[in-house]
XYZ file of C-alpha atoms in Angstrom:
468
model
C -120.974 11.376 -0.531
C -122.787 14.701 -0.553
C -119.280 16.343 -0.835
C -118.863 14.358 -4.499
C -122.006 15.593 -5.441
C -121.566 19.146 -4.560
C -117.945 18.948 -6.411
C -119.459 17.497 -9.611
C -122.277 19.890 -9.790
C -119.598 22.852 -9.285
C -117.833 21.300 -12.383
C -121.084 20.919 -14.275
C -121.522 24.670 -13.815
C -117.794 25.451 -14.661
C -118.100 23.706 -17.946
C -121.270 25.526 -19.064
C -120.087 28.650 -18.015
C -116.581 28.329 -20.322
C -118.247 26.318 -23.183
C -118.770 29.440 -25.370
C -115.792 31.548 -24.843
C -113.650 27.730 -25.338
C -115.502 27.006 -28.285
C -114.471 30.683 -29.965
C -110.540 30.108 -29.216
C -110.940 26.408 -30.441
C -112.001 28.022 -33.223
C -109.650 30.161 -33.503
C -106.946 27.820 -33.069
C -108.361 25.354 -36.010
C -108.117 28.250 -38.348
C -104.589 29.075 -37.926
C -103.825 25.298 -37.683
C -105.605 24.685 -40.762
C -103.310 27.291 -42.220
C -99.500 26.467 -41.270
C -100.522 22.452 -41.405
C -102.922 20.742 -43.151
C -101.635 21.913 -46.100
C -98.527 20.348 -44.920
C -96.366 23.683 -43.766
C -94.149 23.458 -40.771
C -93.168 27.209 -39.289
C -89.660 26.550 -38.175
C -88.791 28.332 -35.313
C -86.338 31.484 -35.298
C -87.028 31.739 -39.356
C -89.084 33.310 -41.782
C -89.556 30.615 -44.309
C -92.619 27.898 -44.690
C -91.333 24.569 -45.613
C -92.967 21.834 -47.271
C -91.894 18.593 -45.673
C -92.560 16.423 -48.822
C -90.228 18.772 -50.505
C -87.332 19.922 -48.394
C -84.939 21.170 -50.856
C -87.711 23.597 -51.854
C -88.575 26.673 -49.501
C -91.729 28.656 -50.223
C -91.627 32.242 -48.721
C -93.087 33.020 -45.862
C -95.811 35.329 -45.952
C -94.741 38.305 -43.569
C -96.958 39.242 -40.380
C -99.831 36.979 -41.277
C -101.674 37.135 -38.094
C -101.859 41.110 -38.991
C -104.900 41.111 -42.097
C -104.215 44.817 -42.749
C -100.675 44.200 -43.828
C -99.260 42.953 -47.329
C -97.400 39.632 -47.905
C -93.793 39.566 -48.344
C -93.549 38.304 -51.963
C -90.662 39.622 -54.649
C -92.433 40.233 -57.790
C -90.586 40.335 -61.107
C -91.589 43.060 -63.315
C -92.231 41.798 -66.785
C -93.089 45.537 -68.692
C -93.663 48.531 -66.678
C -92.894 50.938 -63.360
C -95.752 51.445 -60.724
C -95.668 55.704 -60.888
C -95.363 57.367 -57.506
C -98.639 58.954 -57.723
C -102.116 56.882 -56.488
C -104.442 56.476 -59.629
C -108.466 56.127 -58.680
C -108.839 53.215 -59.679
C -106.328 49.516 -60.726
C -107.298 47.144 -62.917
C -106.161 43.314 -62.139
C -105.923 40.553 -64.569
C -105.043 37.557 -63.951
C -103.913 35.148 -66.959
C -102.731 31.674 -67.888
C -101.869 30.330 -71.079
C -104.731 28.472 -72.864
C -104.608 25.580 -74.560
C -107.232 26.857 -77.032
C -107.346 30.770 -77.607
C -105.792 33.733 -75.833
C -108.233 37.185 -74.951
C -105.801 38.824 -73.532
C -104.767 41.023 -75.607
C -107.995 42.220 -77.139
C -109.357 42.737 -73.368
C -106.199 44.721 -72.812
C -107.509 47.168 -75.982
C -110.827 47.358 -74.584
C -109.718 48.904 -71.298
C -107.893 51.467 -72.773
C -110.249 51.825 -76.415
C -113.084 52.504 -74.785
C -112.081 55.161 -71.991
C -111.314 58.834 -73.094
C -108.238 60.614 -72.183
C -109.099 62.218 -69.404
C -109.926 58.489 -67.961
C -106.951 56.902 -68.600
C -105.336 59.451 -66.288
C -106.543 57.916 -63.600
C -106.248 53.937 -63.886
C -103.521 51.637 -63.966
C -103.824 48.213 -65.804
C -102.145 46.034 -63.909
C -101.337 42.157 -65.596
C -99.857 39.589 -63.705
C -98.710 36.525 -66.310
C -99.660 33.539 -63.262
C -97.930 30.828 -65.807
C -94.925 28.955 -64.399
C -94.071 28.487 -68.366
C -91.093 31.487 -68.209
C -91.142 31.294 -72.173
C -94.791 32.092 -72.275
C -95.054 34.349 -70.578
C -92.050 36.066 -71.939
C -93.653 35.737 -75.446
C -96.276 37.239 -74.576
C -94.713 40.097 -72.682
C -92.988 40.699 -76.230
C -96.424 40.974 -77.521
C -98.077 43.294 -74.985
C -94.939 45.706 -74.943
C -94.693 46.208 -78.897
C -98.720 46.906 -79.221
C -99.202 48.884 -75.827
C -95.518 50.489 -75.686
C -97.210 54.218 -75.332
C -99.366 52.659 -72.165
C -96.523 51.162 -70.719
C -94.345 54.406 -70.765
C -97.033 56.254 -69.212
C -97.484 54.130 -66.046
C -100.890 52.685 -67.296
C -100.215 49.735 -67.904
C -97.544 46.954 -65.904
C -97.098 43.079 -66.004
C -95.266 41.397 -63.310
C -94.966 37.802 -62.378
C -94.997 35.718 -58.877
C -92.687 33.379 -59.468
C -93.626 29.575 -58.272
C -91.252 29.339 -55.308
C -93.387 31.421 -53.531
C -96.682 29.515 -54.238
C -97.863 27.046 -51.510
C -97.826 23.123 -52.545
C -100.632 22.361 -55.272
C -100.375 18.393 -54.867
C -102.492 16.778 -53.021
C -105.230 19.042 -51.985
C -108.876 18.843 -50.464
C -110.715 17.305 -53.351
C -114.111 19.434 -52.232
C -117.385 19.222 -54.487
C -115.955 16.238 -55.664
C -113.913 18.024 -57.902
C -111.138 15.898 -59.956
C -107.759 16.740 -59.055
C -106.627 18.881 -61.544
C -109.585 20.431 -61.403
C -108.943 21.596 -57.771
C -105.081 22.293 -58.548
C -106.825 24.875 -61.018
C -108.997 26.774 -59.080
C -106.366 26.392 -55.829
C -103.863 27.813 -57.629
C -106.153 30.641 -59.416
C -106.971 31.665 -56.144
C -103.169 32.586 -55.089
C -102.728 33.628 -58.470
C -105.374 36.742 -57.778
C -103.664 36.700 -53.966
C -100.785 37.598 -55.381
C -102.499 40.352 -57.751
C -104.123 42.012 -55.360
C -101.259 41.740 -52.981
C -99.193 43.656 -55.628
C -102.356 46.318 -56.411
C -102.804 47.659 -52.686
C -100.859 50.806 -52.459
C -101.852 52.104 -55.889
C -105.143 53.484 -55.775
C -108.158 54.110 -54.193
C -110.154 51.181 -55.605
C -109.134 48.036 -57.401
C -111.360 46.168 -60.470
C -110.868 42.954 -60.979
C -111.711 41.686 -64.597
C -110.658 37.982 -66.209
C -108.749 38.352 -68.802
C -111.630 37.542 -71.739
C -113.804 40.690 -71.490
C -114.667 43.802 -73.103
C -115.807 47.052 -71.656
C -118.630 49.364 -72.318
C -117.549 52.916 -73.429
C -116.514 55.513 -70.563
C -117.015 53.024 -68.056
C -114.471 54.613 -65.320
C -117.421 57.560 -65.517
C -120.181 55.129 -64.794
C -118.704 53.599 -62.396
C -117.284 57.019 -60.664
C -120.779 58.009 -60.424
C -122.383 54.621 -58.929
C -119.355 54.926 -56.221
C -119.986 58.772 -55.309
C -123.809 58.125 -55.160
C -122.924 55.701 -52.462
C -120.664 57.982 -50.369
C -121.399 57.835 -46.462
C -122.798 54.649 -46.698
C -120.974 51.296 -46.364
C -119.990 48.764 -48.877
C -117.335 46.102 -49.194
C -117.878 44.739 -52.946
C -119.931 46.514 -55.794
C -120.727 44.242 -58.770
C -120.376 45.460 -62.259
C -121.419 42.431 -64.056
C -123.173 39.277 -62.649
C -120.538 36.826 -63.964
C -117.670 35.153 -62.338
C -115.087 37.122 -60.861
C -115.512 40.302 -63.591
C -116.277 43.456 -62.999
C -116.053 43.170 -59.017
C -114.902 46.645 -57.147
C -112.947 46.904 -53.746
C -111.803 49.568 -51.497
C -108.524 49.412 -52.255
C -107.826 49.691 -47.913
C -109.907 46.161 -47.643
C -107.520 44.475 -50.345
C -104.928 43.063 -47.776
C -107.916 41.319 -45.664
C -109.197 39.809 -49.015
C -105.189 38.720 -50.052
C -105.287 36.752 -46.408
C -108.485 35.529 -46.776
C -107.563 33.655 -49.999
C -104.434 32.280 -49.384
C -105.990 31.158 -46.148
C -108.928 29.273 -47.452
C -107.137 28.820 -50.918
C -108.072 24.747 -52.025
C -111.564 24.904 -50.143
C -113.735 26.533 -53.082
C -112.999 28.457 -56.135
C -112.425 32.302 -55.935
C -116.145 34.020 -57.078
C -117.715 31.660 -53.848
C -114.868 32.733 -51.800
C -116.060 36.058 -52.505
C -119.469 35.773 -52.042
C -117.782 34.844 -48.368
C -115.817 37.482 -47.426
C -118.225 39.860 -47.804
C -120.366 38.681 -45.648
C -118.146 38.734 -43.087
C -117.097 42.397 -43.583
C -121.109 42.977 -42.712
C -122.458 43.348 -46.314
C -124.946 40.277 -46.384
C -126.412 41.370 -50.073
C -125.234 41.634 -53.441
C -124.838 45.235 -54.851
C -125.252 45.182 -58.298
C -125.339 47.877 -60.949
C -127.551 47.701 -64.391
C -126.523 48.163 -66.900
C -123.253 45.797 -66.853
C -119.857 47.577 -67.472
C -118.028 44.445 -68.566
C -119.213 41.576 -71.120
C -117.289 38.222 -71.154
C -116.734 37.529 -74.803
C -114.050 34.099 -74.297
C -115.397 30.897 -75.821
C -112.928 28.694 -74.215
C -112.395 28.082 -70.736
C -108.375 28.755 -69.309
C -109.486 25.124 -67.552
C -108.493 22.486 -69.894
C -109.968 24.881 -73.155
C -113.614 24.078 -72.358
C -116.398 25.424 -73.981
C -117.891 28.399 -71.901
C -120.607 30.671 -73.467
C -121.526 32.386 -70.822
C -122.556 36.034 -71.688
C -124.081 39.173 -69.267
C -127.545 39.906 -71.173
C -127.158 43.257 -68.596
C -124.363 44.609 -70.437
C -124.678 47.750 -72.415
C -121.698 48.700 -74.737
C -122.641 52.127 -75.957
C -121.536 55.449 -74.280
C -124.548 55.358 -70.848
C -125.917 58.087 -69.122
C -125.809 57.492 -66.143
C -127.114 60.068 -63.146
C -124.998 61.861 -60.883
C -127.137 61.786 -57.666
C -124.494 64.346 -55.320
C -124.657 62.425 -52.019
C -127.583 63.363 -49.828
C -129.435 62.143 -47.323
C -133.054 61.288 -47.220
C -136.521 61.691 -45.533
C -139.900 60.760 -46.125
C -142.823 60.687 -43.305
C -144.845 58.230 -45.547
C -145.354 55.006 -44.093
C -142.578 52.781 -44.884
C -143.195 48.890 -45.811
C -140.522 46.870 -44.423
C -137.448 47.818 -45.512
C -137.824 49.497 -48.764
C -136.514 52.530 -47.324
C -136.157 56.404 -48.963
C -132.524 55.614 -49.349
C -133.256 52.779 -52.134
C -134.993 55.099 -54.766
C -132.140 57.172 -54.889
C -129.334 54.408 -55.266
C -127.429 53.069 -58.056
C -128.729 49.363 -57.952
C -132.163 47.767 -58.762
C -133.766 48.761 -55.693
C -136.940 51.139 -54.858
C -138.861 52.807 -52.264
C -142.428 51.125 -51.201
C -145.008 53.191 -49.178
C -148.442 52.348 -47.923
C -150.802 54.831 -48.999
C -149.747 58.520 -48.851
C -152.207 61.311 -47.916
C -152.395 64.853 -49.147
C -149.153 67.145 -48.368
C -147.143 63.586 -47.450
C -143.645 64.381 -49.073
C -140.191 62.458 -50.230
C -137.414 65.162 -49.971
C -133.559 64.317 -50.698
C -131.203 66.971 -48.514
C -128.324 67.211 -50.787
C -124.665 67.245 -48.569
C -123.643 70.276 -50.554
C -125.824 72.583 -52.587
C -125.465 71.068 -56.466
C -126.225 72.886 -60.094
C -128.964 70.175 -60.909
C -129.250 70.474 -64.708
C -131.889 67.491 -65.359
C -134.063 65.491 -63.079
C -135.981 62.421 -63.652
C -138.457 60.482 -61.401
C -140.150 57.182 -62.019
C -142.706 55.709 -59.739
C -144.424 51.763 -59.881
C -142.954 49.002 -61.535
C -143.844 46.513 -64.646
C -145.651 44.295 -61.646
C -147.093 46.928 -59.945
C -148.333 49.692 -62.559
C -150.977 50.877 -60.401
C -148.544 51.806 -57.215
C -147.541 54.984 -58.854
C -147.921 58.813 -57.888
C -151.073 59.587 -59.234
C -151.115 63.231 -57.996
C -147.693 65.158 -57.285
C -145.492 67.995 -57.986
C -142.003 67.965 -57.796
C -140.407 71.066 -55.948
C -136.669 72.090 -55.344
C -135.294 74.375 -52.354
C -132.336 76.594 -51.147
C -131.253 77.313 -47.507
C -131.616 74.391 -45.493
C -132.803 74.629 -42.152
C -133.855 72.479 -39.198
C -137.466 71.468 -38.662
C -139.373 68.913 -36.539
C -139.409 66.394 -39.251
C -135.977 66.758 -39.818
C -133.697 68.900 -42.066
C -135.624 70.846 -45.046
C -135.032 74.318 -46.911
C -137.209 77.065 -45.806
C -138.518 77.298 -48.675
C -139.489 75.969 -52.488
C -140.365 76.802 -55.984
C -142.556 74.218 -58.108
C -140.794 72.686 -60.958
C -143.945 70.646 -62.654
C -146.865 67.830 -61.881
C -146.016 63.885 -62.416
C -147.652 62.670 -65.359
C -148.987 59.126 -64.980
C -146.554 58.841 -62.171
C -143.548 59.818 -63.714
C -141.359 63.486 -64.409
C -138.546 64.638 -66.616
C -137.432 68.103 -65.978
C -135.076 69.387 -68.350
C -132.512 72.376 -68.652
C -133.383 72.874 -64.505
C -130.154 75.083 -64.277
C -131.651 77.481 -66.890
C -134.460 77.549 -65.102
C -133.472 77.988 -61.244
C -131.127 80.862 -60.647
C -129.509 79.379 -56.892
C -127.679 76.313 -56.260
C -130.177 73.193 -54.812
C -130.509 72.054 -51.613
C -133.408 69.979 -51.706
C -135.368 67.791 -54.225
C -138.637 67.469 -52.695
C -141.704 65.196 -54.099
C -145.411 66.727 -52.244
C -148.314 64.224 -52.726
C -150.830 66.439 -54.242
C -154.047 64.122 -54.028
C -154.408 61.501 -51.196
C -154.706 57.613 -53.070
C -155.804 54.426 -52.189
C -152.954 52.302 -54.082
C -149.527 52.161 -52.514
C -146.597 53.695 -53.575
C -143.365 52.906 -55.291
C -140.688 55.365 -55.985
C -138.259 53.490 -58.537
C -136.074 55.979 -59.330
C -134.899 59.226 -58.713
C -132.171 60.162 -61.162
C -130.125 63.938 -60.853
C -127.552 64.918 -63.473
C -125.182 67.678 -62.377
C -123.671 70.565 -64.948
């Protein structure tokens, strides 16, 4: 009897001891499961097709290498207007589009793009359209459309429309009916999320970042410069999704290189939710938890009816700006500070492109801020604000603002050996103009001193640098 005791206890231990790493290839398992057949797919073996078993006559491709997230999907695309140019642009442009049954913004969102950037932009994005209708004569109506009124963009490799045609889809009968949702409401937003699949699928090789837009907005003027400027400002640190506007799935910028994870990820998880909460998703799992958001918005929706069913939707960005911005260079840099930190309002968050700031507990005579620019920059303005609407009293009461050549290092880190005074904060804020006129070497540093020790905290809420 002891022996049956000792026996069970070993298995006891056993199971406890290969719960967790069970439990992760369970997991594991369900996901890939969940993919090839709950949504009623059988992987025959020795080919490369899926096959729906309601449907056998019909064969819907299979998606090449699957288990390999960096890799694109084997789909055939027919090209509608246009030939992708050998050359990488900076930056594609997706839309995504459906016919309506009340209105049609493509076309005017299609003149924004290219209206409101300059010549020297357009040379470096590609508009790319994919027509996501399975109504052929639609879509090659409006393909008649979009080639007579953008010919000049189409000739020049700026603009393209393909179609995905519907064999390759996955079934779009009888899915999860999450949220409650009514059926054809989840056929919608199921099939809207291969629809962008497919777009981005498409979009991978052709620049360095990808925007996607619906296909109902309009742009604010130069916006491939604003939002040039908000991605180098961010160089060297990490970022999966910046957000251009706060609605839906507009104005929403990838690394082009993470575009093949986010393809997988949607056709994988394609009927559970629509696409802007799938988003919301897979960045968090690529590590960034918060929302990176730049203000003023770059992109305004302007459709009044909804591609679902031709719904009202008034939804408008109060953020948005259309008018020409000026928005700061801020060269990448890195940054010190030996005030006392609260929490985690770092330095870094007074110099970035977002609505964040820098919060310190009370600084003390010759406490300083500096920013250590990467590369020596021709600063021609500079412009620091300090407190905020809720907090007018935790500004910089008494400061100078200083700039420095010939970086060196020091015990509190990396500084320039030396500095020449630019000018005092006035009621906690400084605008230096014309600083290139004024400074005869190329900047290292940009430092703030505290001039006057103060009881109040202190919040640094911007720092903004323009470049010549």
């Amino acid at each position: 009897m002891r022996l049956v005791w000792k026996s069970l206890d070993k298995m006891r231990c056993f199971r406890k001891r290969s719960t967790i790493p069970f439990l992760g290839v369970l997991i594991t398992c369900l996901l890939f499961f969940n993919l090839y057949m709950e949504d009623g797919y059988i992987l025959e073996a020795g080919k490369r097709q899926l096959m729906h078993p309601s449907n056998s006559e019909r064969y819907v491709h299979n998606f090449r290498d699957l288990t390999n997230f960096s890799g694109t999907i084997n789909v055939t695309y027919r090209y509608l207007a246009g030939n992708p140019l050998p050359r990488k642009k900076y930056l594609t442009i997706g839309l995504s589009s459906v016919k309506r049954k009340k209105g049609n913004y493509l076309m005017e969102t299609i003149k924004s793009i290219f209206d409101q950037s300059s010549y020297e932009e357009l040379k470096e994005i590609v508009v790319v359209v994919h027509l996501a209708d399975f109504d052929l004569a639609w879509c090659e109506k409006l393909v008649q459309d979009i080639s007579r009124k953008f010919a000049h963009h189409i000739i020049a490799g700026r603009l393209l429309v393909i179609h995905a045609p519907e064999e390759y889809y996955p079934s779009l009968d009888g899915l999860k009916r999450n949220y409650d949702d009514p059926e054809d409401r989840v056929r919608f937003r199921s099939k809207q999320n291969v629809d962008y699949a497919f777009l981005l699928n498409f979009c991978t090789n052709l620049s360095d970042f990808y925007m996607m837009l619906e296909d109902d907005v309009l742009c604010s003027r130069n916006f491939l410069t604003s939002l040039k400027k908000v991605v180098t400002s961010r160089e060297g640190s990490y970022w999966v999704m910046l957000e251009f506007s706060k609605l839906g799935y507009i104005g929403k910028l990838y690394q082009s290189r993470d575009l093949p994870r986010l393809v997988h990820f949607l056709l994988m998880f394609y009927q559970e939710m629509p696409c802007d909460w799938l988003l919301i998703h897979f960045r968090g799992l690529l590590a960034q938890k918060n929302v990176i958001r730049f203000k003023p918005s770059l992109f305004q929706h302007m459709g009044y009816y909804s591609s679902y069913k031709g719904t009202e939707n008034k939804l408008k960005d109060d953020d948005f700006e259309e008018d020409s911005i000026d928005i700061p260079d801020n060269p990448p840099a890195s940054l010190y500070t030996n005030i006392n930190v609260f929490e985690n309002y770092d330095a870094t968050k007074a110099y970035s492109s977002v609505e964040e700031y820098f919060w310190g507990k009370p600084p003390s005579t010759g406490d300083f801020f500096v920013i250590v620019f990467h590369e020596p920059s021709n600063i021609s303005n500079i412009k620091i604000l300090t407190g905020t609407d809720d907090r007018q009293n935790d500004i910089l009461h008494h400061g100078a603002l200083e700039v420095g050549e010939k970086l060196v290092g020091t015990k509190r880190g990396r500084q320039c050996s030396s500095y020449i005074t630019l000018g005092e904060f006035k009621n906690g804020n400084i605008d230096i103009q014309d600083v290139d006129h004024k400074i005869a070497f190329d900047i290292q540093c940009v430092r703030i001193v505290v001039t006057a020790s103060q009881n109040e905290w202190l919040i640094i809420r911007k720092i903004s640098l323009w470049t010549t």
